[in-house]
Coordinates of C-alpha atoms in Angstrom, one line a residue:
M10 CA 107.4 72.0 -42.0
K11 CA 104.0 70.3 -40.7
A12 CA 100.9 72.8 -39.5
R13 CA 101.3 70.4 -36.4
I14 CA 104.5 71.3 -35.9
A15 CA 103.6 74.9 -36.6
M16 CA 101.4 75.3 -34.0
K17 CA 103.2 73.8 -31.4
I18 CA 106.2 75.8 -31.9
L19 CA 104.0 78.9 -31.7
K20 CA 101.9 77.1 -28.4
A21 CA 106.0 77.8 -27.0
K22 CA 106.3 81.0 -27.9
A23 CA 102.4 82.1 -26.4
E24 CA 103.1 80.1 -22.9
Y25 CA 106.8 81.6 -22.7
Q26 CA 106.0 85.2 -23.1
E27 CA 102.9 84.8 -20.6
L28 CA 105.8 83.1 -17.8
S29 CA 103.8 80.5 -18.0
R30 CA 106.7 78.6 -19.1
L31 CA 110.3 79.1 -18.1
D32 CA 112.2 77.3 -21.0
F33 CA 112.0 77.9 -24.8
P34 CA 113.4 75.3 -26.5
Y35 CA 113.8 76.5 -30.5
T36 CA 115.6 78.6 -32.1
G37 CA 114.8 81.8 -33.9
A38 CA 115.2 80.4 -36.9
Q39 CA 112.9 77.3 -36.5
L40 CA 110.6 80.2 -34.8
M41 CA 110.7 82.3 -37.7
T42 CA 109.7 79.0 -40.2
A43 CA 106.7 78.3 -37.9
A44 CA 105.2 82.2 -38.3
K45 CA 105.8 81.6 -41.7
R46 CA 103.8 78.6 -42.3
A47 CA 101.6 79.8 -40.3
K48 CA 100.7 83.1 -42.8
L49 CA 102.0 85.1 -39.6
P50 CA 102.1 89.1 -41.5
C51 CA 106.2 89.2 -42.2
E52 CA 106.4 92.9 -40.0
W53 CA 105.4 90.8 -36.5
R54 CA 108.1 87.6 -37.7
K55 CA 110.5 90.3 -37.5
K56 CA 111.4 90.2 -33.6
Y57 CA 111.1 86.6 -34.1
R58 CA 114.9 86.6 -35.9
S59 CA 116.8 87.1 -31.7
W60 CA 114.6 84.0 -29.7
R61 CA 117.0 81.9 -28.6
K62 CA 117.0 78.6 -26.8
V63 CA 116.0 79.0 -23.0
S64 CA 117.2 76.4 -20.7
K65 CA 114.0 76.7 -17.7
S66 CA 117.6 78.3 -15.1
E67 CA 118.0 80.8 -17.3
G68 CA 114.4 81.1 -17.8
W69 CA 114.1 81.7 -14.1
Q70 CA 117.4 84.0 -14.1
E71 CA 115.1 85.9 -17.4
L72 CA 112.0 86.3 -14.6
N73 CA 114.4 87.1 -11.4
E74 CA 115.3 89.6 -13.3
L75 CA 112.7 91.5 -14.6
F76 CA 111.2 91.2 -10.7
N77 CA 114.2 92.9 -10.0
R78 CA 113.7 95.8 -12.5
I79 CA 110.0 95.7 -11.9
S80 CA 110.4 96.7 -7.9
K81 CA 112.8 98.5 -8.1
S82 CA 110.8 101.1 -10.1
I83 CA 107.8 100.7 -8.0

């Protein structure tokens, strides 16, 4: 994997985690490969295996569920 592609995948992961992006177009295997290429520590990469592709509608649904859980706890 080229470094440019690895950085593109890791940038998409960061945007997805920050909720500025509602879709995640890569699989966990692609994310793991990008993390290896970027030489991230192994303990950071372990959780990437469970990542999956998410469409914008699925992203909206996850975001709504998250906000509902937060609003109920307040």
